[in-house]
CSV table of C-alpha atoms and ligand atoms in Angstrom, one decimal:
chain,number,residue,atom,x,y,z
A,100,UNK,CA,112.2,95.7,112.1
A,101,UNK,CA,110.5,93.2,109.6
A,102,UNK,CA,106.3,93.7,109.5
A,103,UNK,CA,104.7,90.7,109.1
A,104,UNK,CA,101.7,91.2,106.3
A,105,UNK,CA,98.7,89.4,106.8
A,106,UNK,CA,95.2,89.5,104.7
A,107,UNK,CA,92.1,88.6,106.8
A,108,UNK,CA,89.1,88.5,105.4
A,109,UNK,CA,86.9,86.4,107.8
A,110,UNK,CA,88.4,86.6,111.5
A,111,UNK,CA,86.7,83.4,112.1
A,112,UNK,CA,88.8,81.7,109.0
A,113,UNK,CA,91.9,83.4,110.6
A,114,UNK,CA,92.3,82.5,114.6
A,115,UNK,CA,96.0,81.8,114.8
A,116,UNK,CA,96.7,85.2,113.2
A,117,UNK,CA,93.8,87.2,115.4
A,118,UNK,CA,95.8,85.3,118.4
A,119,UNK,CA,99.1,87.1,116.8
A,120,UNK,CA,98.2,89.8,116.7
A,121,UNK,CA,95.9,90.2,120.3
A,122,UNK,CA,99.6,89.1,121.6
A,123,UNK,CA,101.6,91.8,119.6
A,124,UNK,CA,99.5,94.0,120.8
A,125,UNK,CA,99.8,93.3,124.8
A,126,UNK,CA,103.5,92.6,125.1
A,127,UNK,CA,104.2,96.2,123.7
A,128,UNK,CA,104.0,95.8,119.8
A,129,UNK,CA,102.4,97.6,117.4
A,130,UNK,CA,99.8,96.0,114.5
A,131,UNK,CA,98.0,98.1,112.0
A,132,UNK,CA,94.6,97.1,112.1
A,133,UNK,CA,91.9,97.8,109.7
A,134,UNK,CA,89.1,99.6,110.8
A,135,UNK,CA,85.1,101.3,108.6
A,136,UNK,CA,86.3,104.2,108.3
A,137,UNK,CA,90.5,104.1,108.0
A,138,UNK,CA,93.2,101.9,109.2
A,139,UNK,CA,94.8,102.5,112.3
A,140,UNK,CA,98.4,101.4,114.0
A,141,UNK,CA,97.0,100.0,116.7
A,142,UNK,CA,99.2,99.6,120.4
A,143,UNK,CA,98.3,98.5,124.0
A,144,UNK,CA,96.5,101.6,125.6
A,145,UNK,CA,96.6,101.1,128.9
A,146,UNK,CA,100.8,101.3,128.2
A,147,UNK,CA,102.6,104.5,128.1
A,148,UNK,CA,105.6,103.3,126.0
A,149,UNK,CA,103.5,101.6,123.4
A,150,UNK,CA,101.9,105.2,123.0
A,151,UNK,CA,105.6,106.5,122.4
A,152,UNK,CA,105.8,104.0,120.3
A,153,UNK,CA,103.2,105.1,118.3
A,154,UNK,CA,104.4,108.6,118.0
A,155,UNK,CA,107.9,107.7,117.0
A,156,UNK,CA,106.2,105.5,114.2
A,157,UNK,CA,103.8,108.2,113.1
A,158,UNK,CA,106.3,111.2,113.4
A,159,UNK,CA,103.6,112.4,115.4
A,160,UNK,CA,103.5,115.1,117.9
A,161,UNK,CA,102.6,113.7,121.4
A,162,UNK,CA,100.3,116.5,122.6
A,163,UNK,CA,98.2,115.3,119.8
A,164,UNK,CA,96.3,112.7,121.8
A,165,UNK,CA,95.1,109.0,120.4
A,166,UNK,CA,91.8,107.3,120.4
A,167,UNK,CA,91.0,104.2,122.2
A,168,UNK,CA,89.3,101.3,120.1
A,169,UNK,CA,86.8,99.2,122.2
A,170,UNK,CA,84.9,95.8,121.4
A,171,UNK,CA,82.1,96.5,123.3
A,172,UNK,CA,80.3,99.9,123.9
A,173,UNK,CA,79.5,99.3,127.9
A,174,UNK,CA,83.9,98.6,127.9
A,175,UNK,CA,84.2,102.7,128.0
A,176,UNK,CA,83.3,101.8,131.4
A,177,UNK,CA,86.4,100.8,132.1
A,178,UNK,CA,88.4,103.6,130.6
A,179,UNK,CA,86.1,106.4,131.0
A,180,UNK,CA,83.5,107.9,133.1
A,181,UNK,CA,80.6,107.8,130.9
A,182,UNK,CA,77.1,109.1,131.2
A,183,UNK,CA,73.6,109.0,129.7
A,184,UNK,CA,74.2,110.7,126.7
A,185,UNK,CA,76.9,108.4,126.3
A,186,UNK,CA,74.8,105.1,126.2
A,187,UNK,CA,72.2,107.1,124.4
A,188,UNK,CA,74.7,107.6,121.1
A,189,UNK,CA,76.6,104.3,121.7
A,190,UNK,CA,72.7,102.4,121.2
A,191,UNK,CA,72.2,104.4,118.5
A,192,UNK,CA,75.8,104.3,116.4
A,193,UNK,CA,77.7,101.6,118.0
A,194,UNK,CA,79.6,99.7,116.8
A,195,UNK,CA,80.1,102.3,114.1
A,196,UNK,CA,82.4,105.2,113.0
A,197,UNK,CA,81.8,107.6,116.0
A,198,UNK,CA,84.2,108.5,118.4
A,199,UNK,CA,83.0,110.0,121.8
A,200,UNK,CA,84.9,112.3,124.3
A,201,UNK,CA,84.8,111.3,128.0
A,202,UNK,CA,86.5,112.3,131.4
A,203,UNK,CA,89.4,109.7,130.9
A,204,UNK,CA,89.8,107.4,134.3
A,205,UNK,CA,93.4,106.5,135.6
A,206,UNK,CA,94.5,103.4,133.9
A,207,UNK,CA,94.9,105.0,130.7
A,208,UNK,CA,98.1,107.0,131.2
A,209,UNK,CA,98.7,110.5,129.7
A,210,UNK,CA,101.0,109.5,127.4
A,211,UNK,CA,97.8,108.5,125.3
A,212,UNK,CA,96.0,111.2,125.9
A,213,UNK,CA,98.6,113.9,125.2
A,214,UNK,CA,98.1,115.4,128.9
A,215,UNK,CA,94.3,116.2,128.5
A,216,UNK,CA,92.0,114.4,131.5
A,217,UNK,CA,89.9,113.2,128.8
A,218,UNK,CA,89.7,110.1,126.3
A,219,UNK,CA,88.1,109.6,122.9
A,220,UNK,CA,86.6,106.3,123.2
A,221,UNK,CA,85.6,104.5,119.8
A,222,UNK,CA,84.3,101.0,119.1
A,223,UNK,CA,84.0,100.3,115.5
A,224,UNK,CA,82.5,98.0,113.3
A,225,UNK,CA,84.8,95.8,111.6
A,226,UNK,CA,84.9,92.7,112.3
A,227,UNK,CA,88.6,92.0,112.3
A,228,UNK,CA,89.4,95.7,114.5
A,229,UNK,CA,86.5,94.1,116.9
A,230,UNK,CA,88.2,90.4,117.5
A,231,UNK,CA,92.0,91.6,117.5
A,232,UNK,CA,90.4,94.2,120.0
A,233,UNK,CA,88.9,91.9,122.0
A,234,UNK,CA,91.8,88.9,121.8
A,235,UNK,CA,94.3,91.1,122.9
A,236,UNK,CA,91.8,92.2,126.2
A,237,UNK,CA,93.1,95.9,126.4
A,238,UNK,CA,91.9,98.6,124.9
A,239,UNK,CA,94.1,99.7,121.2
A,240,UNK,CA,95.3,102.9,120.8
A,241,UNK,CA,95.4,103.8,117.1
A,242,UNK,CA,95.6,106.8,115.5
A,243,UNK,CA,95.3,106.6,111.5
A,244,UNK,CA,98.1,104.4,110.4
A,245,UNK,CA,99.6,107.3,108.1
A,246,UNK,CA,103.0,109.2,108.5
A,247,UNK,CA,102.5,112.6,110.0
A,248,UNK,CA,100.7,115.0,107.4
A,249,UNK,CA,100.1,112.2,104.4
A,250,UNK,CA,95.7,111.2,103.5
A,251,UNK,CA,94.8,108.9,106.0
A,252,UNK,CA,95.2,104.6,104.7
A,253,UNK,CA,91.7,103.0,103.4
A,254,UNK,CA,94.1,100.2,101.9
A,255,UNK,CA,96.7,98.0,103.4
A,256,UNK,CA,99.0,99.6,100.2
A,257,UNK,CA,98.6,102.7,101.2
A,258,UNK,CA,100.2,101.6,105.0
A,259,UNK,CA,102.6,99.7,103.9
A,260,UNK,CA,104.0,102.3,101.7
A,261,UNK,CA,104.2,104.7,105.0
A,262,UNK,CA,104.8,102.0,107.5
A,263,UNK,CA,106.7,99.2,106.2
A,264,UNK,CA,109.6,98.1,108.9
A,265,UNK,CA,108.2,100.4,111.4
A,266,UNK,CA,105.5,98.1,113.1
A,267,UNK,CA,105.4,94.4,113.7
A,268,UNK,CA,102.2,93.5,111.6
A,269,UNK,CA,99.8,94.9,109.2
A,270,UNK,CA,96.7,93.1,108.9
A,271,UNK,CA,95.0,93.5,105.5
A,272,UNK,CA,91.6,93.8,105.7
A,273,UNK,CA,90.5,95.4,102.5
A,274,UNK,CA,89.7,98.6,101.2
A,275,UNK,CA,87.6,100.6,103.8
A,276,UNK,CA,84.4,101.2,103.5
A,277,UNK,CA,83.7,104.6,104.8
A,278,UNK,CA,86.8,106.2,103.5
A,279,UNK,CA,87.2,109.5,106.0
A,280,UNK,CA,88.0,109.3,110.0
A,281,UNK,CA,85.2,109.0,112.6
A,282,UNK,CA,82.9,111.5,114.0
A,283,UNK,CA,84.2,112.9,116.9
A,284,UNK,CA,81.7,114.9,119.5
A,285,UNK,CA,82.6,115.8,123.1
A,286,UNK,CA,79.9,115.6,125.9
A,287,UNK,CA,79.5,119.1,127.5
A,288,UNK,CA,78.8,119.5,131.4
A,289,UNK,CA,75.4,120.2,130.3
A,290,UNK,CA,74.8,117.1,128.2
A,291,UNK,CA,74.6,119.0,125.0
A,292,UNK,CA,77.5,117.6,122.3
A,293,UNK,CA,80.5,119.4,120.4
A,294,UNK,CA,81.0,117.9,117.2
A,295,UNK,CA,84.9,118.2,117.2
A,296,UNK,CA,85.5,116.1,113.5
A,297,UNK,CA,82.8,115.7,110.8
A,298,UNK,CA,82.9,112.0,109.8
A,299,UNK,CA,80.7,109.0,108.7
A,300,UNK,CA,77.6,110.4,111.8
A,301,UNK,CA,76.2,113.0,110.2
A,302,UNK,CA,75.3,116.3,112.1
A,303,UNK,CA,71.5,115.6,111.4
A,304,UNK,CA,72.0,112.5,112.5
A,305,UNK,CA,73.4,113.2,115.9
A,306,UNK,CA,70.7,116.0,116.2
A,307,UNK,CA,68.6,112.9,116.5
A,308,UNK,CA,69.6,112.0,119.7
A,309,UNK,CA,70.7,114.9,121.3
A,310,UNK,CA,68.7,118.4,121.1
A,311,UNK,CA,71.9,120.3,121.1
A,312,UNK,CA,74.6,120.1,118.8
A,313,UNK,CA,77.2,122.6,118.7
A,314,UNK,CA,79.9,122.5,115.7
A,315,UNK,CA,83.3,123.2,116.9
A,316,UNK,CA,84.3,126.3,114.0
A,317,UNK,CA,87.4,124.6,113.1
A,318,UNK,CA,85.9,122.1,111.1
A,319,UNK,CA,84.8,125.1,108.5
A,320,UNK,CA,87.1,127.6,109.3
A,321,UNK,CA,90.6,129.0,110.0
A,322,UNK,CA,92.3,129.0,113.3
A,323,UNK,CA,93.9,132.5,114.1
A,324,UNK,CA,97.9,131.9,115.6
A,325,UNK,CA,97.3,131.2,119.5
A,326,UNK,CA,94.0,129.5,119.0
A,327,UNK,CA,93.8,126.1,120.8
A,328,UNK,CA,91.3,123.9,119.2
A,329,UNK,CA,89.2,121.2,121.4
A,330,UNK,CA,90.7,118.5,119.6
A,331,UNK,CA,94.3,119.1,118.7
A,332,UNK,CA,94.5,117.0,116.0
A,333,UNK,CA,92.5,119.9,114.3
A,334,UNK,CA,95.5,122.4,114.4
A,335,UNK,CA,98.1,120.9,112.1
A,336,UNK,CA,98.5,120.9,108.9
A,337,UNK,CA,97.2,117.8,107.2
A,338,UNK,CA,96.3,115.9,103.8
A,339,UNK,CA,98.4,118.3,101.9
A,340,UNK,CA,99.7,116.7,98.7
A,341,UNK,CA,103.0,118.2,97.4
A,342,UNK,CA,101.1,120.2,94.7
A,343,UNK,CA,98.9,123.1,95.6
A,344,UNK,CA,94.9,122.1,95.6
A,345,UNK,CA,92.9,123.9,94.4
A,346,UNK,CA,88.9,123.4,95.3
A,347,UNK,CA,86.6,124.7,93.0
A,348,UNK,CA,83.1,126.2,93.0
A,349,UNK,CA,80.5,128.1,91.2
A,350,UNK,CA,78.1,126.7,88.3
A,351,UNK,CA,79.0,123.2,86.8
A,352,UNK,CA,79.3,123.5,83.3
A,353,UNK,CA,81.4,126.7,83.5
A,354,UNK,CA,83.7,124.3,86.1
A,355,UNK,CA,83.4,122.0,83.6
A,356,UNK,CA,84.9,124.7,80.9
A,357,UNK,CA,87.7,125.8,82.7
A,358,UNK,CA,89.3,122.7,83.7
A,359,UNK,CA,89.2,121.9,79.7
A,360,UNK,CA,91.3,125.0,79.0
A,361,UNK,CA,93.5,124.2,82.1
A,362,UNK,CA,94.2,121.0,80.5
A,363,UNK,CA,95.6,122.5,77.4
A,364,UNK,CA,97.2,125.4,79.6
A,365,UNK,CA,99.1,123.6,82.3
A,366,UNK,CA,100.5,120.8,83.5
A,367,UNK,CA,97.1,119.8,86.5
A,368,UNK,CA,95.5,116.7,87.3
A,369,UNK,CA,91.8,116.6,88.3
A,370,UNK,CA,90.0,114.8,90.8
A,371,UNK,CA,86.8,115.0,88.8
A,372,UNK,CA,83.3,113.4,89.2
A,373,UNK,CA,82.5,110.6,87.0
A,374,UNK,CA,80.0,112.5,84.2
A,375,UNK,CA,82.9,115.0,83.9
A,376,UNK,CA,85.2,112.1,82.1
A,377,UNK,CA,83.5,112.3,78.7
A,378,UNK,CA,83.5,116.2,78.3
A,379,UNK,CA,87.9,116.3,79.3
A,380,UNK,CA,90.9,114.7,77.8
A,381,UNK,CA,91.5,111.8,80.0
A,382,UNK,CA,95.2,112.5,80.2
A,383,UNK,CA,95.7,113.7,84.0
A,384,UNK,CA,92.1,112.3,85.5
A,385,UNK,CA,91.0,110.8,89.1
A,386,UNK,CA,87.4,110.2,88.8
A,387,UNK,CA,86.4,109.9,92.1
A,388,UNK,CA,82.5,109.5,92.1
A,389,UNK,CA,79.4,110.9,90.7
A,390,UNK,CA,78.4,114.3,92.0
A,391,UNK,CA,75.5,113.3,93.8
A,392,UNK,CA,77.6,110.5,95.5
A,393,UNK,CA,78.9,111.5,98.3
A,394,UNK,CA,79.4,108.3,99.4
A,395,UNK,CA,81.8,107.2,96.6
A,396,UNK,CA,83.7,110.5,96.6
A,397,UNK,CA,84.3,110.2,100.5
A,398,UNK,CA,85.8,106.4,100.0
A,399,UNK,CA,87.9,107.7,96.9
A,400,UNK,CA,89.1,111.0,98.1
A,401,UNK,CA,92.1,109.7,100.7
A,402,UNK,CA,93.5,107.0,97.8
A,403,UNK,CA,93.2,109.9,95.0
A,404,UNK,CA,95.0,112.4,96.8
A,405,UNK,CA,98.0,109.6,97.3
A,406,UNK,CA,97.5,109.1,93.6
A,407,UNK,CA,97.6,112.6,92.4
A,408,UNK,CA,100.8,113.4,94.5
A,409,UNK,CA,102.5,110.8,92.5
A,410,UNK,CA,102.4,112.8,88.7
A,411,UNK,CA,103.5,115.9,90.7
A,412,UNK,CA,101.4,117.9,88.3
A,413,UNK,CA,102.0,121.8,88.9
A,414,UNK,CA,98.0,121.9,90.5
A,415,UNK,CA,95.6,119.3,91.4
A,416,UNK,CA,92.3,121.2,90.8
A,417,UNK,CA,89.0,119.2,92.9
A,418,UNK,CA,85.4,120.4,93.5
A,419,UNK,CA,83.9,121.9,96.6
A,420,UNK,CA,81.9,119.7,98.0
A,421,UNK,CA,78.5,121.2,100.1
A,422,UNK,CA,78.4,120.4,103.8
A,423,UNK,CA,75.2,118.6,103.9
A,424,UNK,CA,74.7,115.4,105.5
A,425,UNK,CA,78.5,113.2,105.1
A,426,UNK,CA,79.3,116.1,102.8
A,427,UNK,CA,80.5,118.5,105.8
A,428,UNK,CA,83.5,115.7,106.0
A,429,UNK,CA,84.1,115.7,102.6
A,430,UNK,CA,84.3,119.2,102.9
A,431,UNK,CA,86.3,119.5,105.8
A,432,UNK,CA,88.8,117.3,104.8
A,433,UNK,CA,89.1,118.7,101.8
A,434,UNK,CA,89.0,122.5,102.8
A,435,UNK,CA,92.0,121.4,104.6
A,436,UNK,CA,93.9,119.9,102.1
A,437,UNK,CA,94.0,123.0,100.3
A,438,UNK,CA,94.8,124.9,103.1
A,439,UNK,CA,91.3,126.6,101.9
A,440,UNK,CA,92.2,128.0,98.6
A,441,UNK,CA,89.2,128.3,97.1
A,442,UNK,CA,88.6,129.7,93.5
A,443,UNK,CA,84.8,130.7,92.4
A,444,UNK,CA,84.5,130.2,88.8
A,445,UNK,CA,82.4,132.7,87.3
B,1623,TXA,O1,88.3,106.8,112.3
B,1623,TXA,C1,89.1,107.1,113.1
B,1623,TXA,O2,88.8,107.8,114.1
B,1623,TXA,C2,90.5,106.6,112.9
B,1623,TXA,C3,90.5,105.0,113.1
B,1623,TXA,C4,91.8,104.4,113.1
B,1623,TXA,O3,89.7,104.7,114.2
B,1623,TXA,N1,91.4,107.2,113.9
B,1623,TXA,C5,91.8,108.4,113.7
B,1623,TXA,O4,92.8,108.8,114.7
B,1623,TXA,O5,91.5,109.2,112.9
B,1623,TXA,P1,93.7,110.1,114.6
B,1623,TXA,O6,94.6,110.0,115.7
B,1623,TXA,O7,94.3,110.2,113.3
B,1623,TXA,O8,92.7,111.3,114.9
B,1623,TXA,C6,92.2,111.4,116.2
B,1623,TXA,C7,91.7,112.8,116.5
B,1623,TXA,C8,92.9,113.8,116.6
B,1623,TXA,O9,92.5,114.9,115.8
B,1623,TXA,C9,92.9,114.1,118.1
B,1623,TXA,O10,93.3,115.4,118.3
B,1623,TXA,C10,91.5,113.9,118.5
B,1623,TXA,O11,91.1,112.8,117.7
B,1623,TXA,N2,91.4,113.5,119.9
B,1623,TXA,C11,91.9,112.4,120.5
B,1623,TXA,N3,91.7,112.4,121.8
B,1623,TXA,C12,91.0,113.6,122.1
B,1623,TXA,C13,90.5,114.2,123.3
B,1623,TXA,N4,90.7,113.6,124.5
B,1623,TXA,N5,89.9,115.4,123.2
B,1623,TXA,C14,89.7,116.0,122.0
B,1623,TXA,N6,90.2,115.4,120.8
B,1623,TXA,C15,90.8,114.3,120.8
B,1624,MG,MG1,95.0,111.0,111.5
């Protein structure tokens, strides 16, 4: 298949391609979109065989069920049996990078759901995700638009390297801003929330709006063998590069120490925060974002793991990132990437 590639800046500058794509998307094609947080291969999902299509692209398991991207918060409506909690986050984060789990209703087949009764519904904030959502007039199921296993894509590089001549359009919308997936939180029978996937809604910020918050422990710890998680995307393996990661921890300046002998030692590249740069040889170094900038580290991390797989050094060595605030994402991403080898510097 040839993918058409197509930079949009300004949907409003780019109708005839918006129209393309709305059309790819319901007669059965598949178009990368991008989205805040990462980009995502984007098919009809109300249609069962564009979800297999989205799966076979992705070399994806199909139990492991797909979002579905809305223009408009009150359009869960139509997918999903939603409630006052519901409206009460989508006033408060939406359009934004939050995903909510809902009692999925019957037009959106199983096939995008991976057999559960319920639907993650997510309406995000980009303006080119919200008019090809809305041209095409169904909802878009899109998982990230990453092959199985590989960082998530905050740049339309990063997609075409994994998708190129397996989707009929990628629509180039710029590096993302967020950098990690959404939030994802299930609504409980009792109204109180699960937050199933730290993302760019904090904890303390969901607290806000809902008194109880519970935080599903797969997002900070392991999951023993028969363990099913509430959201299945949590049990694979994910974000591993080819070369062990290893996160580190303990007091700065000895950190700072040992990754200077490790540089004479061995053969590792370090993701490292910006006021590291001056104090290491700068042979083998991602900066990635000062240490008290979250913010910059979570947009950087996806693109510097990519990055770091291709020296194929014999360790990639990163910090530990705390889990306050957008930090618990960092970390959880992160944790998993390195399959939670951890090593305290002392
Ligand atoms: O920011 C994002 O959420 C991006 C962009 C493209 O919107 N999408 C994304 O999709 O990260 P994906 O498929 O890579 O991750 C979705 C996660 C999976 O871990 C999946 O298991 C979980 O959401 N999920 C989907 N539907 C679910 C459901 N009904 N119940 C629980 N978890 C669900
Ligand atoms: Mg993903």
């Amino acid at each position: 298949m040839k993918t058409k590639v197509v930079k949009i800046t300004d949907p409003s500058l780019a109708k005839t391609d918006i129209e393309h794509a709305g059309r790819c998307i319901r007669d059965g094609g598949l178009v990368v979109i991008p989205t805040e947080t990462v980009y995502g291969l984007g098919g009809d999902g109300t249609n069962p065989q564009s979800a297999r299509k989205i799966y076979s692209a992705k070399g994806r398991p199909s139990d492991n069920p797909l979002i579905i991207h809305i223009s408009e918060p009150r359009d869960a409506e139509k997918y999903a049996y939603t409630n006052d909690v519901y409206y009460k986050l989508a006033d408060a984060f939406m359009p934004g990078p939050l995903t909510v789990v809902l009692p999925k209703k019957e037009i959106i087949p199983n096939e995008v759901t991976g057999g559960l009764n319920t639907v993650a519904v997510r309406c995000p904030s980009h303006p080119v995700a919200r008019a090809i959502i809305s041209e095409a007039g169904v909802p878009i199921a899109a998982p990230s638009a990453n092959i199985s296993g590989k960082p998530s894509p905050t740049s339309a590089e990063h997609v075409i390297c994994d998708l190129d001549g397996k989707v009929d359009m990628i629509i180039d919308g710029g590096e993302c801003d967020i950098g990690l997936e959404s939030t994802i939180v299930m609504v409980n029978s009792d109204n109180s929330l699960t937050l199933l996937r730290p993302g760019g809604i904090t904890y303390d910020a969901l607290l806000c709006v809902c008194e109880d918050v519970f935080i599903s422990p797969t997002i900070e710890g392991v999951l023993s063998e028969n363990e099913r998680p509430l959201s299945p995307g949590m049990k694979y393996k994910h974000y591993a590069p080819t070369s062990p990661l290893v996160l580190l921890c303990g007091d700065q300046d000895k950190i700072t120490r040992f990754l200077c002998n490790e540089q004479q030692r061995t053969r590792c590249l370090i993701l490292c925060y910006d006021e590291e740069i001056s104090a290491l040889s700068n042979k083998g170094l991602i900066p990635i974002g000062r240490h008290d900038d979250i913010q910059m580290q979570a947009k950087k991390l996806f693109s510097a793991l990519r990055e770091a797989d291709r020296y194929m050094p014999d360790v990639i060595y990163a910090h530990l990132p705390d889990k306050d605030g957008l930090g618990l994402a960092l970390y959880n991403r992160m944790i998993r990437a390195a399959a939670h080898t951890v090593k305290e510097i002392k």
